[in-house]
Short mmCIF file of C-alpha atoms and ligand atoms in Angstrom, two decimals:
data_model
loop_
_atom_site.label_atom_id
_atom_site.label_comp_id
_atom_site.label_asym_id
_atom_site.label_seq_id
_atom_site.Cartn_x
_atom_site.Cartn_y
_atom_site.Cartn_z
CA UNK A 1 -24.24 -83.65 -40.03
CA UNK A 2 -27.62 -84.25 -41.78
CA UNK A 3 -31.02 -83.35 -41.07
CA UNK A 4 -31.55 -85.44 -38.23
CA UNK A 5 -28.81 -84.36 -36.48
CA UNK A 6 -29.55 -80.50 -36.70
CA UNK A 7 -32.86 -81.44 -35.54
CA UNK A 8 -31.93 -83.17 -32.56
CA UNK A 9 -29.90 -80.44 -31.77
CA UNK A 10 -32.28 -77.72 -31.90
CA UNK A 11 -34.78 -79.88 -30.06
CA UNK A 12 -32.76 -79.91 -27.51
CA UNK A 13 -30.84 -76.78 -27.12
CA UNK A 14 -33.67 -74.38 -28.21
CA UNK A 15 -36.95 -73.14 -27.08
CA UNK A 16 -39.87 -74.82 -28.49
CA UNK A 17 -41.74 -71.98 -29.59
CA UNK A 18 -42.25 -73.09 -33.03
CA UNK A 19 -43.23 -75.46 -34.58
CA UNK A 20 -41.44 -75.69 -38.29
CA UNK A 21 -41.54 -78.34 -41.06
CA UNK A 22 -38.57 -80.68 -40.90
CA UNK A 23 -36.48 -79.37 -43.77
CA UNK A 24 -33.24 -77.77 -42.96
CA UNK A 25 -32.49 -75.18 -45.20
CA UNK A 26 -28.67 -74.74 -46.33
CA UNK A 27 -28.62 -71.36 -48.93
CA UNK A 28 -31.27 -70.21 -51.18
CA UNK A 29 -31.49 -68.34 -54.81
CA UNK A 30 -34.89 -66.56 -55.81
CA UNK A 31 -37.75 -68.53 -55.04
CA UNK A 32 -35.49 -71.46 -54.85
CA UNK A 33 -34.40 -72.76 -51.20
CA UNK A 34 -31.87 -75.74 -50.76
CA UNK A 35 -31.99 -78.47 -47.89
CA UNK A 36 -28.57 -79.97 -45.93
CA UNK A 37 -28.64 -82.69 -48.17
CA UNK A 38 -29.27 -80.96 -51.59
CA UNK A 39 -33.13 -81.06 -52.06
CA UNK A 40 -34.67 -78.56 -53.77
CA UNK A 41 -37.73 -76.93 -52.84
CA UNK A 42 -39.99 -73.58 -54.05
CA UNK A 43 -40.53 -71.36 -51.31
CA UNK A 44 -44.54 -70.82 -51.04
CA UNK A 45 -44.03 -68.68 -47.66
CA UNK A 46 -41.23 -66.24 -48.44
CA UNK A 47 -40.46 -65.67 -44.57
CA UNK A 48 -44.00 -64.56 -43.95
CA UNK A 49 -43.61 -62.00 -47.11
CA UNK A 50 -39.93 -60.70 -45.58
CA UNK A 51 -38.24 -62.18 -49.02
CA UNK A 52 -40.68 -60.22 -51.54
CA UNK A 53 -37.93 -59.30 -53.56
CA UNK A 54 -36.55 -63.22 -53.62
CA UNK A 55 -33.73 -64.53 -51.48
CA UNK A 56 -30.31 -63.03 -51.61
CA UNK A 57 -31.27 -60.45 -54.06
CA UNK A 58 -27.63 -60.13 -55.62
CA UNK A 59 -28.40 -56.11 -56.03
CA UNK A 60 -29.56 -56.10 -51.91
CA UNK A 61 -26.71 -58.23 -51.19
CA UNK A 62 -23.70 -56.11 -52.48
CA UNK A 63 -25.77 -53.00 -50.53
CA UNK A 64 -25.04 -55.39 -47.63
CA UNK A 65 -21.41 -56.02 -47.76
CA UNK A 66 -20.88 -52.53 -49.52
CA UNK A 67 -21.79 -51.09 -46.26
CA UNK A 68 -20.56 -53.67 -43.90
CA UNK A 69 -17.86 -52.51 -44.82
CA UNK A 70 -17.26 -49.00 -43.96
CA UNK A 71 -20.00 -48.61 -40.71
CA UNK A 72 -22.64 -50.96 -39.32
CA UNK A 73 -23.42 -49.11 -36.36
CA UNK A 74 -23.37 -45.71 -35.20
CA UNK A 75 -26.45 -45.15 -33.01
CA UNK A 76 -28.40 -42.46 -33.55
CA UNK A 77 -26.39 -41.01 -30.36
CA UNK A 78 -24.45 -39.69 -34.07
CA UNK A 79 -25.76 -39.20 -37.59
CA UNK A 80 -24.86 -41.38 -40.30
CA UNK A 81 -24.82 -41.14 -44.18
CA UNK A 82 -27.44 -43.71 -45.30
CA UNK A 83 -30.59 -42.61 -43.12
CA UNK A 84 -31.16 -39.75 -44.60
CA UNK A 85 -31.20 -40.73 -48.08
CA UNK A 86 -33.64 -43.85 -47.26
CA UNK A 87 -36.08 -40.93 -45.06
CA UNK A 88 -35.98 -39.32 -48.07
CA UNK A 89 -36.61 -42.35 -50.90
CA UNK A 90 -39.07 -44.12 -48.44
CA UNK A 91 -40.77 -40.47 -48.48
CA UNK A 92 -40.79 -40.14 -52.41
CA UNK A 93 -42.09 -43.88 -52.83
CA UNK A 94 -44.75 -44.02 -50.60
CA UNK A 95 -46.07 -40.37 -50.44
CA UNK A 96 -45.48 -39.67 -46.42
CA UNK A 97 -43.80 -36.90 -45.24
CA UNK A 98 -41.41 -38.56 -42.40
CA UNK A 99 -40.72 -42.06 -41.42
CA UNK A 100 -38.95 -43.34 -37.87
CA UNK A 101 -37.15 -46.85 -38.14
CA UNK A 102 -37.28 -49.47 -35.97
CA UNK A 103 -36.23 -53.23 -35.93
CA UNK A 104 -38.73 -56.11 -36.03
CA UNK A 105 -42.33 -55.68 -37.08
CA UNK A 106 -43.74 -55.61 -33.27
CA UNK A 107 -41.29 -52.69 -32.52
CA UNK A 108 -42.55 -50.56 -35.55
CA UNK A 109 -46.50 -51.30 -34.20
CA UNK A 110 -45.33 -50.26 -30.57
CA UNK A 111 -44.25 -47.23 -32.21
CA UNK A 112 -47.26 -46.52 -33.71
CA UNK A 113 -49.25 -47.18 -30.18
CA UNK A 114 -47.12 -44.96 -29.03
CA UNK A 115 -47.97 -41.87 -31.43
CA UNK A 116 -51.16 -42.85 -31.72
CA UNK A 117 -51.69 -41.78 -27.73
CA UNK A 118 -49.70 -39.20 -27.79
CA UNK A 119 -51.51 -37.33 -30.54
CA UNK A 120 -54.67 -37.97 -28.82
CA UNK A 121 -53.15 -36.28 -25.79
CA UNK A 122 -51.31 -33.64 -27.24
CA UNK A 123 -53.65 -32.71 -30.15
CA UNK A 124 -56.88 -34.27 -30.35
CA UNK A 125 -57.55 -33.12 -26.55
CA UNK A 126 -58.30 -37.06 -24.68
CA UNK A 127 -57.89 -36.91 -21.12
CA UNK A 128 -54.50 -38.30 -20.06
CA UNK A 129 -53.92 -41.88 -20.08
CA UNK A 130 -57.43 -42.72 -21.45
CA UNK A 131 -56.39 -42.79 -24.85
CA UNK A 132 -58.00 -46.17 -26.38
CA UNK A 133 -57.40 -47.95 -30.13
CA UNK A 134 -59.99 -49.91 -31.62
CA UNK A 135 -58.47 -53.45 -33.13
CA UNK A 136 -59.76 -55.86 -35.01
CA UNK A 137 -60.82 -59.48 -33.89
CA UNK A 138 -58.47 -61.95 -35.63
CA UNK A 139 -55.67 -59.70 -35.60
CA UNK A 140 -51.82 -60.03 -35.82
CA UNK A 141 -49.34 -57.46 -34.56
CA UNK A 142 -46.75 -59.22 -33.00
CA UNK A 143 -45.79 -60.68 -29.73
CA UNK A 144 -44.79 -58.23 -26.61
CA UNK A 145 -47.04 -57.47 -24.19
CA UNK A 146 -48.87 -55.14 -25.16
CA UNK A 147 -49.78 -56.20 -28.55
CA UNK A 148 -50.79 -59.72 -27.12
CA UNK A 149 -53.01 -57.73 -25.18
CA UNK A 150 -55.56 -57.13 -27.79
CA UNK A 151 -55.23 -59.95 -29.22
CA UNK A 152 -57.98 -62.66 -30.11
CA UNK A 153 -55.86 -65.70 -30.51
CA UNK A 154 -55.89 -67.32 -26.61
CA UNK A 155 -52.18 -69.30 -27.70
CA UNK A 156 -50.74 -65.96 -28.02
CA UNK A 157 -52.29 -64.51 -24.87
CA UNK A 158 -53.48 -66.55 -22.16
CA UNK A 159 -50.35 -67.43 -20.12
CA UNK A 160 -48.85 -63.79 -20.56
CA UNK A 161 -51.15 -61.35 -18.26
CA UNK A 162 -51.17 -58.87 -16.86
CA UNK A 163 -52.19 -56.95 -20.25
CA UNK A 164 -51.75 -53.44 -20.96
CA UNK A 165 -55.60 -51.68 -21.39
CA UNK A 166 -56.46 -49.57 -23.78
CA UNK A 167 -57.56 -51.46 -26.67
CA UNK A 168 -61.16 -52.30 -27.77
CA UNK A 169 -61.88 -55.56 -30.09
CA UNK A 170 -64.35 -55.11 -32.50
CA UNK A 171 -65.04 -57.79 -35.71
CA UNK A 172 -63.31 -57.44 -38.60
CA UNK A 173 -64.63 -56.52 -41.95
CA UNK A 174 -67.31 -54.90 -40.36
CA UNK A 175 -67.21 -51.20 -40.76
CA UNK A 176 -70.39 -50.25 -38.37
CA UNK A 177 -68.64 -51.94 -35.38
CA UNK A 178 -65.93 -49.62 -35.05
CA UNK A 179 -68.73 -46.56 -36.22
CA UNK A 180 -70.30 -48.13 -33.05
CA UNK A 181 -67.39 -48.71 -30.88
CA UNK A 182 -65.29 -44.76 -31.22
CA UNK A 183 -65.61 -42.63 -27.90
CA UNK A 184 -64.40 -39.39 -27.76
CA UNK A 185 -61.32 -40.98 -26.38
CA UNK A 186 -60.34 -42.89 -29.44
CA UNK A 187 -56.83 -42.17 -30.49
CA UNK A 188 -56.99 -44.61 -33.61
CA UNK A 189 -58.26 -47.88 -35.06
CA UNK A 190 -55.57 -49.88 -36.25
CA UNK A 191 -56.08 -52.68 -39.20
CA UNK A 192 -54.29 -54.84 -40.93
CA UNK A 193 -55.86 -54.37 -44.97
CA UNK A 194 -56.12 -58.50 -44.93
CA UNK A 195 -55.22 -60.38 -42.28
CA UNK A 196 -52.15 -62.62 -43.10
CA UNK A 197 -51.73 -64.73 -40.21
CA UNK A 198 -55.66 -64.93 -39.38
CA UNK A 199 -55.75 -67.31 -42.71
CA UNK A 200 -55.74 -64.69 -45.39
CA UNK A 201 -59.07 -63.23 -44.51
CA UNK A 202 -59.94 -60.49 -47.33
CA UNK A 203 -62.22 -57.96 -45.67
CA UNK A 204 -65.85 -56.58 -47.87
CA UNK A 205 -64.55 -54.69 -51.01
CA UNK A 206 -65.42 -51.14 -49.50
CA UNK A 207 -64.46 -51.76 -45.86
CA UNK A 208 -61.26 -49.66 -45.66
CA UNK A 209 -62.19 -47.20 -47.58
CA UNK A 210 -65.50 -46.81 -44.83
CA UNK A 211 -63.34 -47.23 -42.22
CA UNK A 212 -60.64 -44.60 -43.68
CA UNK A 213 -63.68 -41.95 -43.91
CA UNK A 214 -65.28 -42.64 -40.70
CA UNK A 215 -61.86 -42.00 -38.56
CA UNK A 216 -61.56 -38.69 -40.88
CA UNK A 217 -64.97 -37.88 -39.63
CA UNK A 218 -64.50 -38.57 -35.68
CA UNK A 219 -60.79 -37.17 -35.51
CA UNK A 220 -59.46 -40.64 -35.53
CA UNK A 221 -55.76 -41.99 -36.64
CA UNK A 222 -56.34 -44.60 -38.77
CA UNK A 223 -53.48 -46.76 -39.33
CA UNK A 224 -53.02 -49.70 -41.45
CA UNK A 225 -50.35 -52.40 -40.72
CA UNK A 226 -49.32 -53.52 -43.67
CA UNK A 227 -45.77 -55.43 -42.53
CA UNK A 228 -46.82 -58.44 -44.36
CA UNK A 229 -49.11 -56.92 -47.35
CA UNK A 230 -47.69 -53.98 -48.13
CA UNK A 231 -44.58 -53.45 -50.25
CA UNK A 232 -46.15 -54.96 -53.14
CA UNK A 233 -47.34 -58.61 -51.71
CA UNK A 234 -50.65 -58.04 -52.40
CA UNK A 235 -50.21 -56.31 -56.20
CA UNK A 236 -49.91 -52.44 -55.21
CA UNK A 237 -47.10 -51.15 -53.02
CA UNK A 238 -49.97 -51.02 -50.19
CA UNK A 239 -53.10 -52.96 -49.81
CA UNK A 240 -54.67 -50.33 -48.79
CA UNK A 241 -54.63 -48.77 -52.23
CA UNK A 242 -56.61 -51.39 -53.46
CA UNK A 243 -59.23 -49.00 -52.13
CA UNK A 244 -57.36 -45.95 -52.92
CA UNK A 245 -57.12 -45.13 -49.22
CA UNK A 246 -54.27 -43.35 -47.48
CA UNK A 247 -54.06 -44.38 -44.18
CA UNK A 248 -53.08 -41.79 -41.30
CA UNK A 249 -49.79 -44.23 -40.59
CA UNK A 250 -48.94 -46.67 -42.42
CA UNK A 251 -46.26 -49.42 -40.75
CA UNK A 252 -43.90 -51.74 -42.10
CA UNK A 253 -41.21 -54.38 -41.82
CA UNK A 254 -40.38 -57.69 -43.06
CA UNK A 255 -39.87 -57.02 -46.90
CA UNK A 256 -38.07 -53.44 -46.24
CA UNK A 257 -34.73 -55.13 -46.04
CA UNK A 258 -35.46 -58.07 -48.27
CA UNK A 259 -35.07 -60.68 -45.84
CA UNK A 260 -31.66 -59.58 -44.82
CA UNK A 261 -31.50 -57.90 -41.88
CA UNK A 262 -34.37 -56.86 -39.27
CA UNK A 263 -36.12 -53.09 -40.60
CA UNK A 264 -39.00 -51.65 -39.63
CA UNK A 265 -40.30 -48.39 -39.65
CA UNK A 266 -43.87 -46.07 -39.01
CA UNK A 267 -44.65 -44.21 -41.74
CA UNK A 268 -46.64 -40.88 -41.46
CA UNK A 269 -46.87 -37.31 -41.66
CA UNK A 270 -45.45 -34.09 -40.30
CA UNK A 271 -48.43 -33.71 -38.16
CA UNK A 272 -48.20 -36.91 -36.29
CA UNK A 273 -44.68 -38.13 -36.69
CA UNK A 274 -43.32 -34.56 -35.96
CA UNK A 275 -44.85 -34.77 -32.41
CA UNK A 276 -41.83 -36.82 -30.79
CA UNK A 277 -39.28 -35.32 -28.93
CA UNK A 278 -35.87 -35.69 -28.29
CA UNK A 279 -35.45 -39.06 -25.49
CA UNK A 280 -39.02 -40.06 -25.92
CA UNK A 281 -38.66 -43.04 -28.32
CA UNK A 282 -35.61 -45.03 -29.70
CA UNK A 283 -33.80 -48.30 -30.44
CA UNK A 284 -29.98 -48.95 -30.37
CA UNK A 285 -30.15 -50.83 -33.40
CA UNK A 286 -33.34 -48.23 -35.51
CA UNK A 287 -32.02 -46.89 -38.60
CA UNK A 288 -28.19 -48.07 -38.19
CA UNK A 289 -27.03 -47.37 -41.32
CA UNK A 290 -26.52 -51.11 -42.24
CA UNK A 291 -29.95 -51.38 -41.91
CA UNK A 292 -30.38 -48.49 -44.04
CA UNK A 293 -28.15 -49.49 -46.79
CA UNK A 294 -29.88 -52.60 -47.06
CA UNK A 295 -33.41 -50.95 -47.04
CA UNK A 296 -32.62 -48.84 -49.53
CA UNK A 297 -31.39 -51.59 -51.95
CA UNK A 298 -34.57 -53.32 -50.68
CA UNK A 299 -37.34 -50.77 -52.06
CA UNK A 300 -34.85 -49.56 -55.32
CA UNK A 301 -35.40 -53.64 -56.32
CA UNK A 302 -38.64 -53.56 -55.74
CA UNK A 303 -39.69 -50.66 -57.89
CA UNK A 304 -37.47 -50.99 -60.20
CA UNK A 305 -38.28 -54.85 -60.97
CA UNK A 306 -42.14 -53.64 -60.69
CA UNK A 307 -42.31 -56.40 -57.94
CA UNK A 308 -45.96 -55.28 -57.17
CA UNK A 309 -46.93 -55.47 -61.15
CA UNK A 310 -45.45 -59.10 -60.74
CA UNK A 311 -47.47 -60.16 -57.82
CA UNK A 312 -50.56 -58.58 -59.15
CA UNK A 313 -50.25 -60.65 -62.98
CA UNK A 314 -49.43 -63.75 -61.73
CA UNK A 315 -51.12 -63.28 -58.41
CA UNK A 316 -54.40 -63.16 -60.52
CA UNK A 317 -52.81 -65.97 -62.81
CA UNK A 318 -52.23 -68.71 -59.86
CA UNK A 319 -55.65 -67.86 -57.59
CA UNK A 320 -57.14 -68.57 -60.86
CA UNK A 321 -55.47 -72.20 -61.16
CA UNK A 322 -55.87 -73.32 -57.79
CA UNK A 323 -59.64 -72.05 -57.79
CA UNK A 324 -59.79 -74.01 -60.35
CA UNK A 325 -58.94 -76.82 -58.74
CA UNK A 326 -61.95 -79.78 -58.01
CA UNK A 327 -60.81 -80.91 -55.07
CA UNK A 328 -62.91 -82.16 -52.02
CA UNK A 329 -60.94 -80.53 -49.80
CA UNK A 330 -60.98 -77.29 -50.76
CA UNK A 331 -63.54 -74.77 -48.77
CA UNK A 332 -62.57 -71.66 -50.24
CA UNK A 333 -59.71 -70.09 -52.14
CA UNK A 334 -58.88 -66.30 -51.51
CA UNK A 335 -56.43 -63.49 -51.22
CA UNK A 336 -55.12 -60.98 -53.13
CA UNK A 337 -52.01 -60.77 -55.46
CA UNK A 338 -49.61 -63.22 -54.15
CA UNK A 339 -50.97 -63.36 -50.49
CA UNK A 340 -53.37 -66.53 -51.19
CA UNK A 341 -55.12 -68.79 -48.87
CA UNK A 342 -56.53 -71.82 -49.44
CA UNK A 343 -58.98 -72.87 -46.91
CA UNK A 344 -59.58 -76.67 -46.39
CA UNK A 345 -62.64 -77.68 -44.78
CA UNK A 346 -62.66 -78.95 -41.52
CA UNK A 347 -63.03 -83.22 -42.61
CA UNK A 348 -59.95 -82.23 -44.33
CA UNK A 349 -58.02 -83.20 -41.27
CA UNK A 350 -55.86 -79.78 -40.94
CA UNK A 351 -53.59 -78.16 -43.06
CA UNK A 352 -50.34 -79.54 -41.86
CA UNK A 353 -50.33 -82.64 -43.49
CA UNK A 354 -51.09 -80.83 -46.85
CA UNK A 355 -47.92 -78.81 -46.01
CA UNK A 356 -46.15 -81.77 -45.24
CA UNK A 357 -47.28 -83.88 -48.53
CA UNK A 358 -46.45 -80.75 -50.52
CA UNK A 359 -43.02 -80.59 -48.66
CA UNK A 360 -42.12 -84.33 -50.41
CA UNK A 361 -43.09 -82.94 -53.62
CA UNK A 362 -40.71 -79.93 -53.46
CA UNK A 363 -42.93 -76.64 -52.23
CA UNK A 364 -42.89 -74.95 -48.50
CA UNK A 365 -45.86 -73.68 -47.54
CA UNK A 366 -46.77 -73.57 -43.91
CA UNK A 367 -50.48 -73.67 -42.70
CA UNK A 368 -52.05 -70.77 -41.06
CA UNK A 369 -54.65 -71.30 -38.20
CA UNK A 370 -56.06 -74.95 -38.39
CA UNK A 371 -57.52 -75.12 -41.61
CA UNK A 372 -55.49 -72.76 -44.42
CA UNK A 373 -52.32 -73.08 -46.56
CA UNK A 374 -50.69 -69.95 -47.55
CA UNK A 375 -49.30 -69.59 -51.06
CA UNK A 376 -47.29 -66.41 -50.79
CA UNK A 377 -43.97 -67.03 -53.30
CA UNK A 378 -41.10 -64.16 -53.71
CA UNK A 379 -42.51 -61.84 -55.93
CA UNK A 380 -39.73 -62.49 -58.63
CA UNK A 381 -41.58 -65.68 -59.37
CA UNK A 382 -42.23 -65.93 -63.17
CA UNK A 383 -44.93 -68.35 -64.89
CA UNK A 384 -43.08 -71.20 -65.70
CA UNK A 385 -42.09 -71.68 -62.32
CA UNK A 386 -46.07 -71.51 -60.90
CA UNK A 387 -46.97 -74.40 -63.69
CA UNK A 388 -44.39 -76.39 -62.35
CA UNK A 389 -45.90 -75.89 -58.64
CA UNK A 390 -49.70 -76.50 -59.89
CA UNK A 391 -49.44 -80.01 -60.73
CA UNK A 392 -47.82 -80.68 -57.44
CA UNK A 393 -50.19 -78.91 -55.31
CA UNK A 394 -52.95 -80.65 -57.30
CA UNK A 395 -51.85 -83.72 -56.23
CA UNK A 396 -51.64 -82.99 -52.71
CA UNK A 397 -55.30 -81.42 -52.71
CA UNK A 398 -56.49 -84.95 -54.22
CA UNK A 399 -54.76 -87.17 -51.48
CA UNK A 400 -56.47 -89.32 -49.13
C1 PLP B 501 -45.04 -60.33 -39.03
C2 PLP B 501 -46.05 -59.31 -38.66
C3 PLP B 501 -45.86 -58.47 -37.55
C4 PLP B 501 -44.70 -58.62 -36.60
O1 PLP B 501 -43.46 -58.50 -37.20
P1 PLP B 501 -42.16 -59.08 -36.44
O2 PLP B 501 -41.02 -58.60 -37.29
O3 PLP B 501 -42.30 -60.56 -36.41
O4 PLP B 501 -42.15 -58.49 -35.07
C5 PLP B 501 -46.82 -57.50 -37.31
N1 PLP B 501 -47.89 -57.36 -38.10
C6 PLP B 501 -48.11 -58.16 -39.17
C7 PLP B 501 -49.30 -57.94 -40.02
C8 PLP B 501 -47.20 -59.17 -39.47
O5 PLP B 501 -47.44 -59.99 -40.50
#
């Protein structure tokens, strides 16, 4: 079989609800990925920042089949020996008191809804079921229901009503507009630091620290989804300590198992994660000790590599390059370690046919919105291998 033919077969036995470059990817090493028929290419999306630490990490790997091994799956219906010690390392790392695991990305942000109203009716006082959240325009959260709800994006919304309420839009990056837009019946304003899958948009230096003080100062939650900048994507193990600000929650996903398996979790304190109960949230699959294993392998990499250090050095290093680049295309380049957006303007003709021409020259990167390519590499990517990209993507900024 070659690449055709594993096309044609997802074509016609899968959903279309994506819409991927035509490269079939075989195995993968680092920031190296492989194609059916042997091609080569540098990974410039990393999964949406799940692979941080760099496909198949070998040390996350043996983790893996260490543990698949003795027990995959117990349920939390019984205790197993793994959670506790990542509760405890995740608590150490990243400074929160308790954490509560879940699967994908969207599952860790429902839990966090979730919380977030039940603190407002069990300690800040709202009036039941008229808890709200303030979001921002532009957003990404993820996909069920009631995330698409309060969402800006009409492709990830419109045929999928009846929404869940609840949730006020205000613009992002501006600070006043969510000053302007808390009621007494806020619960929390919920942000991602930058917004990934927006186009890299890089909020006012200042904003989340403003926004961080002004929920201290109304009894608000503030929480910061950080699933795709946090875990040292954007050069500090959160972006939100770019501003030195310590959000109320803080959630994550994607990189906490290094690509290998689905983990999420909701990180917080005592004071808001202590307020479930027995029965009132769960997931079959939430902090399976697999999934624990792996997680733990996942963060122990990442700290001990100083993957954030990486991505802040070289981060600076390649924005620099490919600002530095005179192309006509080119609107604006931005972002923050290695979470980079370049922003074509709109004669450029769209972004997918830059991903595609950088595609034949060996690099995936996949465009965001309309108009922006994402360059966000595996973290473990050293110098040498960015020169080698920046000719390439020079080229492909120059075509026709
Ligand atoms: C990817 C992502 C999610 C959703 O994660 P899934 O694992 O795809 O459900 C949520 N928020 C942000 C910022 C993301 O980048």
């Amino acid at each position: 079989m070659n690449t055709k033919d594993f096309i044609q077969l997802e074509e016609q036995y899968g959903a279309h609800n994506y819409y991927p470059l035509d490269v079939v990817i075989e195995r993968a090493e680092g920031v190296w990925v492989y194609d059916v028929d042997g091609k080569r290419y540098l990974d410039c999306l990393s999964a949406y920042s799940a692979v941080n630490q760099g496909h198949v990490h070998p040390k996350i790997l043996a983790a893996l089949t260490e543990q698949a091994q003795k027990v995959t799956l117990t349920s939390r219906a019984f205790r197993n020996d793994q959670l506790p010690l990542l509760y405890k390392e995740l608590s150490e790392l990243t400074g929160y008191e308790m954490s509560l695991p879940m699967n994908s990305g969207a599952e860790a942000v429902e839990t966090a809804i979730k919380l977030a109203r039940k603190w407002a009716y069990r300690v800040k006082g709202v009036p039941r079921y008229e808890a709200e959240m303030i979001v921002a325009a532009g957003n990404f959260h993820g996909r069920t229901v009631s995330i698409i709800s309060f969402t800006t994006e009409p492709l990830y919304r419109d045929d999928f009503g009846p929404f869940t309420p609840g949730f006020r839009i205000v613009k992002y990056g501006d600070a006043k507009a969510i000053e302007e837009a808390i009621t007494p019946n806020t619960a929390a304003v919920m942000l991602e630091p930058i917004q990934g899958e927006a186009g890299v948009i890089v909020p006012p230096e200042g904003y989340l620290k403003r926004v961080a003080s002004i929920c201290r100062e109304n009894n608000v939650l503030f929480i910061a989804d950080e699933i795709q900048t946090g875990l040292g994507r954007t050069g500090k193990l959160f972006a939100s300590h770019h501003e030195g600000v310590r959000p109320d929650m803080v959630i994550v996903g994607k990189a906490l198992s290094g690509g290998f398996y689905p983990v999420s979790a909701v990180l917080a304190d005592r004071s808001t994660l202590g307020l479930f109960t027995p029965g009132e949230h769960g997931s079959t699959f939430g902090g399976n000790p697999l999934a624990a294993a792996v997680a733990r392998a996942a963060l122990k990499v990442l700290v001990d590599e100083d993957l954030a250090g990486n991505a802040e050095q070289l981060g600076a290093y390649f924005m620099e390059q490919l600002s530095e680049i005179p192309s006509p295309h080119v609107k604006e380049v931005r972002g923050k370690g290695l979470l980079i957006g370049v922003e074509l303007k709109p004669e450029a003709r769209g972004a997918r046919r830059f991903c595609e021409a950088l595609q034949a020259r060996g690099i995936l990167a996949k465009e965001t919105h309309e108009h922006v390519i994402r360059f966000a590499p595996p973290l473990v990517i050293d110098k040498e291998t960015i020169d080698w990209a920046l000719p390439r993507i020079r080229e492909t900024l120059f075509m026709a």
